Amino acid sequence: MGRSSIRAARRLLPPVAAAVLLGAMLSVAPPAPAATSTAGATTPFTSFEAEAGTLSGGASTVALTTAPTTQYSSAALEASGHAYVHLAGNGQRVQWTNTTGQPVSAITVRVSIPDSAGGGGMTSTLNLYVDGTLRQALNVNSKQTWVYEGNNHYNDSSDQNPADGNPRVYFDETRTFVTGTPIAPGGTFALQKDAANGAAFYDVDVVDSENPPGQIAQPANSISITSCGAVASTAPTNGAGDPAAPDSTAAIQSCIDQAQAQNKILWIPAGTFYLKGTNGLHAQGITIAGAGPWYSTIYRAVPLPNNTPLGAIFQVTSCTIRDLHVDSNATSRATADGAGGAMDTTGTNWVADNIWTQHTLSGFWASGTGGTVRNSRLTTIWADGINVNNVSLNNSVGNNLTATNNFVRGTGDDGMAINSVNYNTDGNGNRTYYTAMSHATFTHNTIIAPWGGKGIGIYGGSGHDVELNAISDTARYIGLGAGRFGVNGNDLLTATVSGNVVTRSGGNGYNQGQPALHVGNGGDGQNTGVVDHVTVTDNTIVNSLYDGIGFSQSTNTLLQNNTVTSPWRNGVVIAPPFYPAPSGSATITGTTVTGLRAGSSAYLNNSAGFAATLSGNSWQGGGGTPPAEAPYGGTPAAVPGTVQAENYDTGGPGVAYNVTSINGTANGYRADGVDLESTSDTGGGYNLGWTSGGQWLRYTVNVATAGQYTLSARVAAPSAVTGAFHLASSSGANLTGAVNLPATGDWQAWATVTATLTLPAGQQVLTLAQDSGGWNLNSLQLATGGGGTTPANLAAGRPTTESSHTDVYPSSNVTDGNQGSYWESANNAFPQWVQVDLGTARSASRVVLQLPAAWGARTETLTLTASADGSSFTTVQASAAYAFSPTSGNAVTITFPAATQRYWRVTVSANTGWPAGQISELQVWNQ
């Protein structure tokens, strides 16, 4: 069966997948010999990242600085490099120097401008300057971007109503020849917002610069489509086609038929030729050639809204198609919005070569035997870029298919996929079965910034080879995954994944904190099927948004000589959250994990049933040291004081904690996500849940004075629990006796239970032993002498105000109890302030400020003031520099003589880490 049925099946499944730049600029050159060990494609352009340019006039850089804490998208998440330059005022510009050594006569700009107020987009211009002089106005638009996920439209790529909120699909790409003299080597070029450029802002992501060769001449033994009556349009497209252009569909199809009958090449000369309507082009056994992708364009203009299911623009069997540009007016991936594919192909030994595809549903949907997609460019595609499968055009096989030296950027589903389907079911429940795929090969491809899928997905079959590809900047999902797709997919029985570079990948689709590289079933939301004998060698995983490498249910995996550098969560994890591995096996050898953040682990096995054989890895005795137990955040909890349940020690399973399964949902807070969830208890934050007899967690504390303490535990239990837990010393002595819990009526209905215990002075470890399940725990408060004032954060959940904020980082984040969310002021404008209103004057003697735990070190210059009425402020602590460091939990404490005030304000006058005020939590403590 064709794309329509399998696509429908895929959209109904919540993808746990998603579909590289190794620096600020990716330099590429004309095609070189294929025999090279460098990951990624060799292409005829050089990419200049906007954030690496020179900014002036007030332009600013926006970048992703921490792992996403929401399942929704953002412009930074969808940008290459996870960063872009924001131009919002006249005279703001970003400039680069032509360091290619070649003249630049054509550019492609990846940019975002605002949607129209009612949806549907707008058109505008952006000025290009060369060597400081205005050269031309570039046409830009938002007519093929901006869809919305709010109001129960999550993962729907067709809602165009801005009122629903939570936008995605920010960037489109505009390509143009440079007017006049090419940009000389060493010359400068800049994009600048001027008064004539009417959009409110321009978010510039990247510019591809090149010097395209001249038009390819018409080949011998060919028929030109103009001889059959096709007429080119000279009007530029800008998010929509030329309404006055003639429809050349019938003329081109007539020429195809003649070429087939006469065994000739079909020639598409320079110009934009329109297919108007819902028909595609059908060909078999011929070559279709153009003058080059900068010159010959086939543009599909579908009358919208559309009610007819669309086949691809080209539906071809055993053909060679080369040197073309394919585009369409589709405004989403929905049929109603004109989303048909660019090329469906099948047959034997077919070739797609040097084809540039934009704005279609998919780029290549390809089955058959012995076909190749090569040297092609796919940008701003609504669904998959390149999908090799065993179902295209009603074929049932997909063997020895190859994709090599292709460049894919900005896809709404997988950048590239090997998609082996076992069966499809029609509307009457009848199944059609297909032959499992074998020996698909993906080599030397570059996949950047898929906003709705994996970078590369390997779904079923056997004998596949995925080597030397470069994947970066996935917005939501796994960078590179080897598994099976859904209940109707084939098992994956053998595959080689080698020499790939996966950068800034993974994501928080469906709040799942997905790894950069994944092996096992469940990568599509269905924990089913066999994944066996996957060999994963010599891959490099850099700056993963969550775990570097994750395993779910799979057997006989070989993970050998891989490198994981600076993950934002852990290095290698078996059964990370949402990826269960109740059983399985792997050999893990020679793998190196470096650059871990505080509280993270090089290796975790969260499954008692998954057998991992380890040797020669960096975290082992032969290549490093096993994880050591340490207090969360680096500093023991103070006693008397409050021990938060979520702040159990670091060190991993069997060292800092023991749980029988991974159930937690608070992945943005703890790297391992063990049994934690957001809490509705006073003060917010997280609570421990999914309790079960035999589980335990350890907490390092520092007791100020030896003596008797009162334990006050904040608990929730739908039903009463007898002997729920006890606290034990490091020697195992029971300190509290069994603690019984009353019925609070709900998992988030909170009450306080008490017990007494005696503690020695000094640093020590307390173990929370779960003796039976059925309850949640938010915190443990320890007070001296059987009573006393309980330390409390008076600011928790209280209203806030600010001097300013940027993007989606308002002041309300500083009292939400979530260290991962933060306030950020307007950039490049000090001083800035944020304050909390306690509701009434309260006595306080300590303010604790936090930044996200995963951020790098920085120093902020801060002043603490307070007020009784919100208008007249008194200095509590004069301006001073405070160092935030991940080794101390990125927290600073400001102490002072007790003062009674209602409004507490922190003013930021400098920040070494970012040109703005930044605070994630502003806590005001009563002691």
Short mmCIF file of C-alpha atoms in Angstrom, two decimals, residues 18 50 90 114 189 197 247 353 361 377 419 448 485 510 540 617 663 720 745 761 789 792 844 868 915 920:
data_model
loop_
_atom_site.label_atom_id
_atom_site.label_comp_id
_atom_site.label_asym_id
_atom_site.label_seq_id
_atom_site.Cartn_x
_atom_site.Cartn_y
_atom_site.Cartn_z
CA ALA A 18 12.42 12.59 16.01
CA ALA A 50 24.06 33.63 12.24
CA ASN A 90 15.79 49.26 12.10
CA PRO A 114 6.01 36.63 12.25
CA PHE A 189 27.88 40.41 3.41
CA ASN A 197 11.50 45.84 5.69
CA ASP A 247 -0.55 24.88 -16.18
CA ASP A 353 20.68 12.72 -8.36
CA LEU A 361 5.04 16.42 2.14
CA ARG A 377 19.28 18.81 -1.02
CA ASN A 419 11.10 1.90 7.03
CA ILE A 448 20.16 19.21 10.52
CA PHE A 485 8.28 0.99 13.93
CA TYR A 510 5.86 14.08 24.91
CA THR A 540 30.56 10.43 18.46
CA ASN A 617 34.89 1.78 29.51
CA ASN A 663 8.41 5.54 36.60
CA ALA A 720 -3.89 4.68 55.13
CA GLY A 745 -7.61 10.95 50.06
CA ALA A 761 26.76 15.89 64.97
CA THR A 789 10.16 27.01 63.89
CA ALA A 792 10.17 27.78 55.17
CA ALA A 844 13.45 36.77 56.78
CA ALA A 868 7.07 47.40 52.95
CA PRO A 915 24.25 39.87 28.81
CA SER A 920 15.62 30.50 38.13
#
